[in-house]
């Protein structure tokens, strides 16, 4: 949804307690990130027992992204995960949607989900929701 506030895109990595991890980004109002420096850690929506998010980069824009580019990819809360690390096999896997820049959620951090091609069994495995779904 477009508003009058300038936006930021913050990049993050989710590290699960299983050893798997995935990285992505979320679009939000810049004002929502005041006092949130790179390196800030947030718990999974299900608690630290599922894992944690670490803010890895913040890019501020001098305008509202969705007003400038249109709704969709740059709407408030647009969230995508673009790579997945399979800790057991030591593999970095591209995601189905996020690696193409396509958000899978507009609910913000903790609502992301996506799929990775299973390197051993064919088909796709889902992951996301703050560690609720993992391929491990």
PDB file of N, CA, C and O in Angstrom, residues 16 18-21 84-93 135-136:
ATOM      1  N   UNK A  16      18.440 -20.705  11.815  1.00  0.00           N
ATOM      2  CA  UNK A  16      17.608 -21.601  12.613  1.00  0.00           C
ATOM      3  C   UNK A  16      18.469 -22.377  13.596  1.00  0.00           C
ATOM      4  O   UNK A  16      19.685 -22.461  13.455  1.00  0.00           O
ATOM      5  N   UNK A  18      18.478 -25.449  13.731  1.00  0.00           N
ATOM      6  CA  UNK A  18      18.849 -26.708  13.068  1.00  0.00           C
ATOM      7  C   UNK A  18      20.164 -26.594  12.315  1.00  0.00           C
ATOM      8  O   UNK A  18      20.671 -27.587  11.817  1.00  0.00           O
ATOM      9  N   UNK A  19      20.693 -25.346  12.176  1.00  0.00           N
ATOM     10  CA  UNK A  19      21.905 -25.124  11.397  1.00  0.00           C
ATOM     11  C   UNK A  19      21.630 -24.613   9.997  1.00  0.00           C
ATOM     12  O   UNK A  19      22.541 -24.224   9.287  1.00  0.00           O
ATOM     13  N   UNK A  20      20.361 -24.629   9.590  1.00  0.00           N
ATOM     14  CA  UNK A  20      19.986 -24.078   8.293  1.00  0.00           C
ATOM     15  C   UNK A  20      19.795 -22.572   8.433  1.00  0.00           C
ATOM     16  O   UNK A  20      19.589 -22.055   9.534  1.00  0.00           O
ATOM     17  N   UNK A  21      19.838 -21.864   7.307  1.00  0.00           N
ATOM     18  CA  UNK A  21      19.663 -20.413   7.312  1.00  0.00           C
ATOM     19  C   UNK A  21      19.101 -19.986   5.968  1.00  0.00           C
ATOM     20  O   UNK A  21      19.232 -20.709   4.969  1.00  0.00           O
ATOM     21  N   UNK A  84      18.938 -19.994   0.381  1.00  0.00           N
ATOM     22  CA  UNK A  84      18.767 -20.913   1.501  1.00  0.00           C
ATOM     23  C   UNK A  84      20.070 -21.676   1.700  1.00  0.00           C
ATOM     24  O   UNK A  84      20.654 -22.169   0.732  1.00  0.00           O
ATOM     25  N   UNK A  85      20.500 -21.791   2.940  1.00  0.00           N
ATOM     26  CA  UNK A  85      21.692 -22.564   3.270  1.00  0.00           C
ATOM     27  C   UNK A  85      21.262 -23.834   3.980  1.00  0.00           C
ATOM     28  O   UNK A  85      20.656 -23.783   5.056  1.00  0.00           O
ATOM     29  N   UNK A  86      21.561 -24.971   3.396  1.00  0.00           N
ATOM     30  CA  UNK A  86      21.287 -26.275   3.978  1.00  0.00           C
ATOM     31  C   UNK A  86      22.519 -26.676   4.787  1.00  0.00           C
ATOM     32  O   UNK A  86      23.528 -27.101   4.229  1.00  0.00           O
ATOM     33  N   UNK A  87      22.449 -26.494   6.095  1.00  0.00           N
ATOM     34  CA  UNK A  87      23.592 -26.736   6.965  1.00  0.00           C
ATOM     35  C   UNK A  87      24.059 -28.175   6.991  1.00  0.00           C
ATOM     36  O   UNK A  87      25.253 -28.450   7.109  1.00  0.00           O
ATOM     37  N   UNK A  88      23.150 -29.125   6.872  1.00  0.00           N
ATOM     38  CA  UNK A  88      23.520 -30.540   6.927  1.00  0.00           C
ATOM     39  C   UNK A  88      24.381 -30.930   5.733  1.00  0.00           C
ATOM     40  O   UNK A  88      25.360 -31.648   5.865  1.00  0.00           O
ATOM     41  N   UNK A  89      24.001 -30.445   4.546  1.00  0.00           N
ATOM     42  CA  UNK A  89      24.722 -30.797   3.321  1.00  0.00           C
ATOM     43  C   UNK A  89      25.721 -29.730   2.881  1.00  0.00           C
ATOM     44  O   UNK A  89      26.454 -29.939   1.917  1.00  0.00           O
ATOM     45  N   UNK A  90      25.733 -28.586   3.564  1.00  0.00           N
ATOM     46  CA  UNK A  90      26.655 -27.512   3.220  1.00  0.00           C
ATOM     47  C   UNK A  90      26.367 -26.877   1.865  1.00  0.00           C
ATOM     48  O   UNK A  90      27.280 -26.414   1.198  1.00  0.00           O
ATOM     49  N   UNK A  91      25.097 -26.844   1.462  1.00  0.00           N
ATOM     50  CA  UNK A  91      24.708 -26.312   0.163  1.00  0.00           C
ATOM     51  C   UNK A  91      23.989 -24.975   0.293  1.00  0.00           C
ATOM     52  O   UNK A  91      23.160 -24.802   1.185  1.00  0.00           O
ATOM     53  N   UNK A  92      24.286 -24.044  -0.612  1.00  0.00           N
ATOM     54  CA  UNK A  92      23.526 -22.810  -0.737  1.00  0.00           C
ATOM     55  C   UNK A  92      22.617 -22.990  -1.942  1.00  0.00           C
ATOM     56  O   UNK A  92      23.095 -23.279  -3.048  1.00  0.00           O
ATOM     57  N   UNK A  93      21.313 -22.852  -1.720  1.00  0.00           N
ATOM     58  CA  UNK A  93      20.326 -23.112  -2.754  1.00  0.00           C
ATOM     59  C   UNK A  93      19.548 -21.843  -3.092  1.00  0.00           C
ATOM     60  O   UNK A  93      19.126 -21.125  -2.184  1.00  0.00           O
ATOM     61  N   UNK A 135      13.595 -27.104   5.553  1.00  0.00           N
ATOM     62  CA  UNK A 135      13.783 -28.294   4.733  1.00  0.00           C
ATOM     63  C   UNK A 135      14.618 -29.360   5.434  1.00  0.00           C
ATOM     64  O   UNK A 135      14.717 -30.464   4.957  1.00  0.00           O
ATOM     65  N   UNK A 136      15.235 -29.009   6.553  1.00  0.00           N
ATOM     66  CA  UNK A 136      16.105 -29.978   7.245  1.00  0.00           C
ATOM     67  C   UNK A 136      15.312 -31.167   7.752  1.00  0.00           C
ATOM     68  O   UNK A 136      14.189 -31.099   8.098  1.00  0.00           O
TER      69      UNK A 136
END
